[in-house]
Short mmCIF file of N, CA and C in Angstrom, two decimals:
data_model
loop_
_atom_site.label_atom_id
_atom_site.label_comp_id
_atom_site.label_asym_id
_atom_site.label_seq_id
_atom_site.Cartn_x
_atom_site.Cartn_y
_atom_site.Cartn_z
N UNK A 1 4.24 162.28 171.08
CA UNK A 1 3.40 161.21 171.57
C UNK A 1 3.18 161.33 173.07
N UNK A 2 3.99 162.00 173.98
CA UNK A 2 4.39 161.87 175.54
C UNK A 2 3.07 163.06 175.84
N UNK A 3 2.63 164.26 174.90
CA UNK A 3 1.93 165.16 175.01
C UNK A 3 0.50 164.50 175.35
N UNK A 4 -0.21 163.79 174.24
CA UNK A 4 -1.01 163.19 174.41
C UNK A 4 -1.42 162.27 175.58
N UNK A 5 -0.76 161.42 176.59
CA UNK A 5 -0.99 160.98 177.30
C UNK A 5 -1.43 161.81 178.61
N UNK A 6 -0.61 163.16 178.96
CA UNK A 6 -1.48 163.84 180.19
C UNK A 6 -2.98 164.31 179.80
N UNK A 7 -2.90 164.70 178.32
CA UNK A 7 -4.28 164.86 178.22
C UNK A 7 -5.32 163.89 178.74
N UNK A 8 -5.28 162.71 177.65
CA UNK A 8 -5.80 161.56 177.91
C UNK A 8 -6.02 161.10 179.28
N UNK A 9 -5.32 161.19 180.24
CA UNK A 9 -5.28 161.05 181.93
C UNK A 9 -5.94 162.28 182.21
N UNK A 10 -6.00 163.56 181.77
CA UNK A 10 -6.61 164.27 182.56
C UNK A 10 -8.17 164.36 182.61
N UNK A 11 -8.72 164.08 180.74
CA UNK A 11 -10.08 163.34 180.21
C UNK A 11 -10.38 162.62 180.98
N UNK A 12 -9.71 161.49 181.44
CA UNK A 12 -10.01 159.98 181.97
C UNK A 12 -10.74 160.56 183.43
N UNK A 13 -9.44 161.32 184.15
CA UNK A 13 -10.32 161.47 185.36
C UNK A 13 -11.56 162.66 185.42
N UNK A 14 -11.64 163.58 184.17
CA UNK A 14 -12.57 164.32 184.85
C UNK A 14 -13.86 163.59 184.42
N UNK A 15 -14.11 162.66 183.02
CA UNK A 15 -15.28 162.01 182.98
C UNK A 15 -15.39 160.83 184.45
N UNK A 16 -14.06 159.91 184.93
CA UNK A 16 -14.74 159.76 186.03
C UNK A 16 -15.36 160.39 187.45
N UNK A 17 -14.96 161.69 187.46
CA UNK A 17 -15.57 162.18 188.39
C UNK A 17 -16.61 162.53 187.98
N UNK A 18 -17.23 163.49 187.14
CA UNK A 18 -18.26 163.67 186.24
C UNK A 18 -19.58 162.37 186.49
N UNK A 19 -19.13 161.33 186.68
CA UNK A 19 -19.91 159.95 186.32
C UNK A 19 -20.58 159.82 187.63
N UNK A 20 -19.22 159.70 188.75
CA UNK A 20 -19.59 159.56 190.31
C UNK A 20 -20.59 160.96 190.91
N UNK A 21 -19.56 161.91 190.25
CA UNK A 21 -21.03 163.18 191.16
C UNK A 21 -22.51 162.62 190.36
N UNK A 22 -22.87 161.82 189.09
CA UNK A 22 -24.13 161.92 189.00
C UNK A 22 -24.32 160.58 189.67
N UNK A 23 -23.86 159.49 189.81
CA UNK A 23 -24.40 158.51 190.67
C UNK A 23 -24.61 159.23 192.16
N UNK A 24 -24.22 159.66 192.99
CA UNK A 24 -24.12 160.31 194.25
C UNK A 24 -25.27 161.22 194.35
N UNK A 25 -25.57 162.27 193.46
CA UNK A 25 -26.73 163.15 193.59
C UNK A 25 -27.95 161.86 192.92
N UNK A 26 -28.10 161.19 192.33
CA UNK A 26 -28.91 160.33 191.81
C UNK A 26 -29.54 159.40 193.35
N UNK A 27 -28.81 159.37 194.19
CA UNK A 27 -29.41 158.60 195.16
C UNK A 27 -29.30 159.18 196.58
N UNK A 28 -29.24 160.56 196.02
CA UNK A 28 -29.43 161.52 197.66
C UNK A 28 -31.41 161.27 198.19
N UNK A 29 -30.81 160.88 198.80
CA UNK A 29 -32.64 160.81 199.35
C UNK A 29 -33.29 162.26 199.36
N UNK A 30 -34.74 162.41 198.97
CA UNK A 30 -35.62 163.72 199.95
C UNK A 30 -34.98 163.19 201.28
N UNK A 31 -34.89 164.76 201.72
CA UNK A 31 -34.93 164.66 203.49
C UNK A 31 -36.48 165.15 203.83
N UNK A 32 -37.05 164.11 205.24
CA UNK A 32 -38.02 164.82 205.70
C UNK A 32 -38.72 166.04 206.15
N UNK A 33 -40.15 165.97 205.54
CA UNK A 33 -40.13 166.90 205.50
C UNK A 33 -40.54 167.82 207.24
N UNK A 34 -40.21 169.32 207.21
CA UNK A 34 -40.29 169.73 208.30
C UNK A 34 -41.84 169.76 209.07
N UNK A 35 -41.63 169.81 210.62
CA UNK A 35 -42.82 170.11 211.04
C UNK A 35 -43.72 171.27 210.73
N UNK A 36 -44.54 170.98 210.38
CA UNK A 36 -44.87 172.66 210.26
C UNK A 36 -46.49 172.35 210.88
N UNK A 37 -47.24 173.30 211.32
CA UNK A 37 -48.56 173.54 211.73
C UNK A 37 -49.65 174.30 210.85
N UNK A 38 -49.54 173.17 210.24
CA UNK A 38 -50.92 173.20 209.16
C UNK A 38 -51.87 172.44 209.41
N UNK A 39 -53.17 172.35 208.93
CA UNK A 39 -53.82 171.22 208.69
C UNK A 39 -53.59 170.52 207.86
N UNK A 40 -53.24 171.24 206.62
CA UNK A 40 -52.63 170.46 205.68
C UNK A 40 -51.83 171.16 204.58
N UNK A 41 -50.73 170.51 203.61
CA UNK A 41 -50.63 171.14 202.75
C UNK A 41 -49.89 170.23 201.83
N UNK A 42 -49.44 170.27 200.72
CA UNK A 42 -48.80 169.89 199.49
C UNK A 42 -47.82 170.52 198.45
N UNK A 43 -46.83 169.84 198.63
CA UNK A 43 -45.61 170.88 197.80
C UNK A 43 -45.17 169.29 196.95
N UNK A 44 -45.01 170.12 195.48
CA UNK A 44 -44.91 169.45 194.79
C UNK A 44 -43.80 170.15 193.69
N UNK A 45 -42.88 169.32 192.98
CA UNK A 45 -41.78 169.67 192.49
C UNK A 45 -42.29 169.52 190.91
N UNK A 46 -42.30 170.98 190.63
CA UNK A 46 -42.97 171.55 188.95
C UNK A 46 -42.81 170.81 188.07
N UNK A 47 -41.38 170.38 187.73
CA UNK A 47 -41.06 169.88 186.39
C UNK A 47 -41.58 168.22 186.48
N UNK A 48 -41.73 167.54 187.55
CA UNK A 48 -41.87 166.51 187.53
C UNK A 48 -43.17 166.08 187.95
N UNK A 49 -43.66 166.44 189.00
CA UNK A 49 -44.86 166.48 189.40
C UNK A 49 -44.63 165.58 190.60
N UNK A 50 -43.67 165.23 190.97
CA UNK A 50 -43.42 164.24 192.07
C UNK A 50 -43.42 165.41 193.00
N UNK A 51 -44.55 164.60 194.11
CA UNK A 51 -44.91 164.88 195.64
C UNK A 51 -43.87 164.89 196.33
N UNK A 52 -43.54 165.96 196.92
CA UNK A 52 -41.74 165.61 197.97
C UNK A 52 -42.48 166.58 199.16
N UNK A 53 -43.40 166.62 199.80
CA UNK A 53 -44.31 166.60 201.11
C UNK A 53 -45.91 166.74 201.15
N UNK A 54 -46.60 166.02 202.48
CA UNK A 54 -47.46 166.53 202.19
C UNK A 54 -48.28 166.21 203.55
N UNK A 55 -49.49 167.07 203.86
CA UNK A 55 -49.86 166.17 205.19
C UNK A 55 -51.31 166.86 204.84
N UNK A 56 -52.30 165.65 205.12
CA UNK A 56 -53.76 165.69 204.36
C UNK A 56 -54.28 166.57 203.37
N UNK A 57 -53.27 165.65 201.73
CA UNK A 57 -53.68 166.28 200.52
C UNK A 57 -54.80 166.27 200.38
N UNK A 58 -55.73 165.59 201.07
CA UNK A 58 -57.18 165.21 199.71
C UNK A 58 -58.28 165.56 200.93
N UNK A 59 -57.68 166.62 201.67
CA UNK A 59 -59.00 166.93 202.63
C UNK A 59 -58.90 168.15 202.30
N UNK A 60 -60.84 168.63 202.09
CA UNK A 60 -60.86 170.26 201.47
C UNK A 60 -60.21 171.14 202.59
N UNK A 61 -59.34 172.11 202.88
CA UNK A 61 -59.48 172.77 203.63
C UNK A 61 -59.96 174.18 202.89
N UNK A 62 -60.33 175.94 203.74
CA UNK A 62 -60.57 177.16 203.30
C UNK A 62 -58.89 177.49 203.22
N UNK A 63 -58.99 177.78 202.04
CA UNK A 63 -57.38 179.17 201.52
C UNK A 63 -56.94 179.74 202.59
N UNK A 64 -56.11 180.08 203.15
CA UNK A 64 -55.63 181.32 204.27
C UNK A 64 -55.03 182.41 203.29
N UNK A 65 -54.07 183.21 203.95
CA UNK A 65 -53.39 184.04 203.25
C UNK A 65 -53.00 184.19 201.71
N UNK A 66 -52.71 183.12 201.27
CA UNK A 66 -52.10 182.72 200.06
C UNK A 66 -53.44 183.63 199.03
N UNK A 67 -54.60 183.09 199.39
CA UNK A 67 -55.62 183.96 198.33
C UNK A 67 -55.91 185.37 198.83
N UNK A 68 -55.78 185.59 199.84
CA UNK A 68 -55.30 187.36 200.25
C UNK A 68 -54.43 187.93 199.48
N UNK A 69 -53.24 187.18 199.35
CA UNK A 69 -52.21 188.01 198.86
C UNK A 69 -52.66 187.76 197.22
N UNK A 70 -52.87 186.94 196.58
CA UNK A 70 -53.31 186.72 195.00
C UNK A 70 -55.09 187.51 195.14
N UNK A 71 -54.98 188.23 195.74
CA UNK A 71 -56.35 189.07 195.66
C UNK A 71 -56.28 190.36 195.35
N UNK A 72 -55.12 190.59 196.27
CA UNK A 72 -53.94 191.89 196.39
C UNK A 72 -53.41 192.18 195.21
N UNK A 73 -53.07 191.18 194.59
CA UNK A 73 -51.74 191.09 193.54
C UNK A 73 -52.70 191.44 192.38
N UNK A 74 -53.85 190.72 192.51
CA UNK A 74 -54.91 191.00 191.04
C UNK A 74 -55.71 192.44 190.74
N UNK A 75 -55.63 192.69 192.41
CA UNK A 75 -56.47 193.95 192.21
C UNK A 75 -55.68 195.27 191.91
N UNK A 76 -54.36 195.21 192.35
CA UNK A 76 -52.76 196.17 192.38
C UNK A 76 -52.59 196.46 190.50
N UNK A 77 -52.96 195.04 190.17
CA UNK A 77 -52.48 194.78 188.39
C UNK A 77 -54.08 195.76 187.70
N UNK A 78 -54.78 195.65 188.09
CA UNK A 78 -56.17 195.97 187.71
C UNK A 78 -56.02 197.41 187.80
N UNK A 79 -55.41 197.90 189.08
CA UNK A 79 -55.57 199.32 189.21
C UNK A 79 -55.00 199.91 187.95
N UNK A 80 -53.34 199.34 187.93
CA UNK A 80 -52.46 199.92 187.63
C UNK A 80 -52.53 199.91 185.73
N UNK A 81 -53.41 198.87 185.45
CA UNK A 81 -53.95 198.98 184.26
C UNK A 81 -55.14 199.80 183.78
N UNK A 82 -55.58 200.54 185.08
CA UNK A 82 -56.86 201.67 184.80
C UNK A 82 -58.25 201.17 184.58
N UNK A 83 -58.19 199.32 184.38
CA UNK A 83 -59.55 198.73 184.28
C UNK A 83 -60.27 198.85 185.84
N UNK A 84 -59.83 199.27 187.08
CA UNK A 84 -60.27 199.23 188.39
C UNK A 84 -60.13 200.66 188.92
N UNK A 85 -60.68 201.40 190.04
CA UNK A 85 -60.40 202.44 190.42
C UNK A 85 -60.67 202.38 191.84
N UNK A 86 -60.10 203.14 192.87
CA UNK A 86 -60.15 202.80 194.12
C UNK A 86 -61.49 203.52 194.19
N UNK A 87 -61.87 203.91 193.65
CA UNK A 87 -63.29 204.64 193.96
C UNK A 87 -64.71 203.84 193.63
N UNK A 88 -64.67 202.88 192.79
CA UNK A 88 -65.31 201.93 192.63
C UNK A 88 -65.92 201.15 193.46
N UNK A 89 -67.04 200.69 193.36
CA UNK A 89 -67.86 200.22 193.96
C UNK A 89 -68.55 198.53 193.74
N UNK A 90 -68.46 197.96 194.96
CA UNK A 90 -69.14 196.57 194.29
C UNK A 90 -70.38 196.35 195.40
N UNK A 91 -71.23 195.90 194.83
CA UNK A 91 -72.50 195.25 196.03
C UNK A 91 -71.96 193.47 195.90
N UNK A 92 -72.20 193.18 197.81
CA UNK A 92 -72.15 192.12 197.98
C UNK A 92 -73.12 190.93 197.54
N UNK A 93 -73.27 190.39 196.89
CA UNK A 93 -73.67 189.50 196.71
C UNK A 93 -74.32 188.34 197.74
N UNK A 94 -75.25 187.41 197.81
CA UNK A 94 -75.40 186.49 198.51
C UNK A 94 -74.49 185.41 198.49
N UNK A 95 -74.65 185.17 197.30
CA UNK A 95 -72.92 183.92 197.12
C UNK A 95 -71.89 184.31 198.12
N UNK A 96 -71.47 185.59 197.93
CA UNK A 96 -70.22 185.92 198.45
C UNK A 96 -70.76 185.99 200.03
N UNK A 97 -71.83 186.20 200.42
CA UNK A 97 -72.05 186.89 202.10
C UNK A 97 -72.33 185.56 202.59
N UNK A 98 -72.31 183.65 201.73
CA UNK A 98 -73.01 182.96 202.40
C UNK A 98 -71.35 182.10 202.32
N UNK A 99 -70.42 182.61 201.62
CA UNK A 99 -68.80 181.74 201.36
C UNK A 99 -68.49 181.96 202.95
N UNK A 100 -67.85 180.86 203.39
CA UNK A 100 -67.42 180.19 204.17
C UNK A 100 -65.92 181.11 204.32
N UNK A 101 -65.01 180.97 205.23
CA UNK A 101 -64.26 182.05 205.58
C UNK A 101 -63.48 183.17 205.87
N UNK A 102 -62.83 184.02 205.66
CA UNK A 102 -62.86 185.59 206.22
C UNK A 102 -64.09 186.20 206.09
N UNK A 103 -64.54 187.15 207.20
CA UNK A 103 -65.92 187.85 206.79
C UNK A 103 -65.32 188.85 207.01
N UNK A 104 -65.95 189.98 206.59
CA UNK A 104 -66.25 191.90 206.80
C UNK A 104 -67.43 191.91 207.50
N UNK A 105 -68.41 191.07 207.39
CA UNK A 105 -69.62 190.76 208.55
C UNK A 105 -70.19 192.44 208.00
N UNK A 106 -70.79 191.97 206.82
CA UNK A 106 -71.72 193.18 205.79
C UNK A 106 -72.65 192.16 205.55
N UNK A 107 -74.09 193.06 205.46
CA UNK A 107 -74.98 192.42 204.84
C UNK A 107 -75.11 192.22 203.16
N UNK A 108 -76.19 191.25 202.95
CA UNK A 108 -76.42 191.62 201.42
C UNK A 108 -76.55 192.11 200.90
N UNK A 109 -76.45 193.46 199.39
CA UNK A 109 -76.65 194.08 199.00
C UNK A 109 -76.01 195.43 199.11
N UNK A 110 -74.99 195.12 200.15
CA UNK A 110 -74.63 196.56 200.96
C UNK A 110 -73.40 196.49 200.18
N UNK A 111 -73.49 198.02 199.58
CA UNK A 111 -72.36 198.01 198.86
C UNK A 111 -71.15 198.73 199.40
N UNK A 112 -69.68 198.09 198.92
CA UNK A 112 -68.54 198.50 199.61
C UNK A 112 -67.47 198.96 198.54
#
């Protein structure tokens, strides 16, 4: 009978600690978020969809880098699948020569 009781005490305390670490992480605040020098941006936590920063979500800004590098990444996958070839050729388009920012500062039609 004497066996059973350290168990029982040792159960007891690890469900109460168990209980307290989730009250404690349950009411850790977001910390603010850092300065950073953007115009704007938005980070948002996947599984939940809750906003945890943001500084002028709902104003359009132009892509920077981020669509450089997912331009990179699409065209690398394209090669390497044989549907693209570095030798390939595209003519610019007007759409594309009248889009708003990075330029190559090519005219229309001029193919690259």
């Amino acid at each position: 009978m004497r066996t059973r009781h350290p168990l029982f005490f040792h159960s007891l305390i690890a469900a109460c600690a168990w209980l307290f670490s989730l009250s404690v992480s349950a009411s850790l605040p977001i910390p603010a978020a850092p300065a950073i020098n953007a115009k704007g941006y938005i980070l948002i936590e996947h599984s939940t969809g809750q906003v945890l920063a943001q500084k002028n979500p709902d104003e359009r800004l132009e892509p920077a880098s981020l669509t450089k590098i997912m331009t990179a990444f699409v065209v690398f996958g394209e090669l390497r699948a044989g549907r693209l070839s570095l030798d390939d050729e595209v003519t610019v388009s007007e759409k594309a020569w009248r889009t708003e920012g990075s330029r190559m500062f090519i005219e229309v039609n001029t193919r690259v």
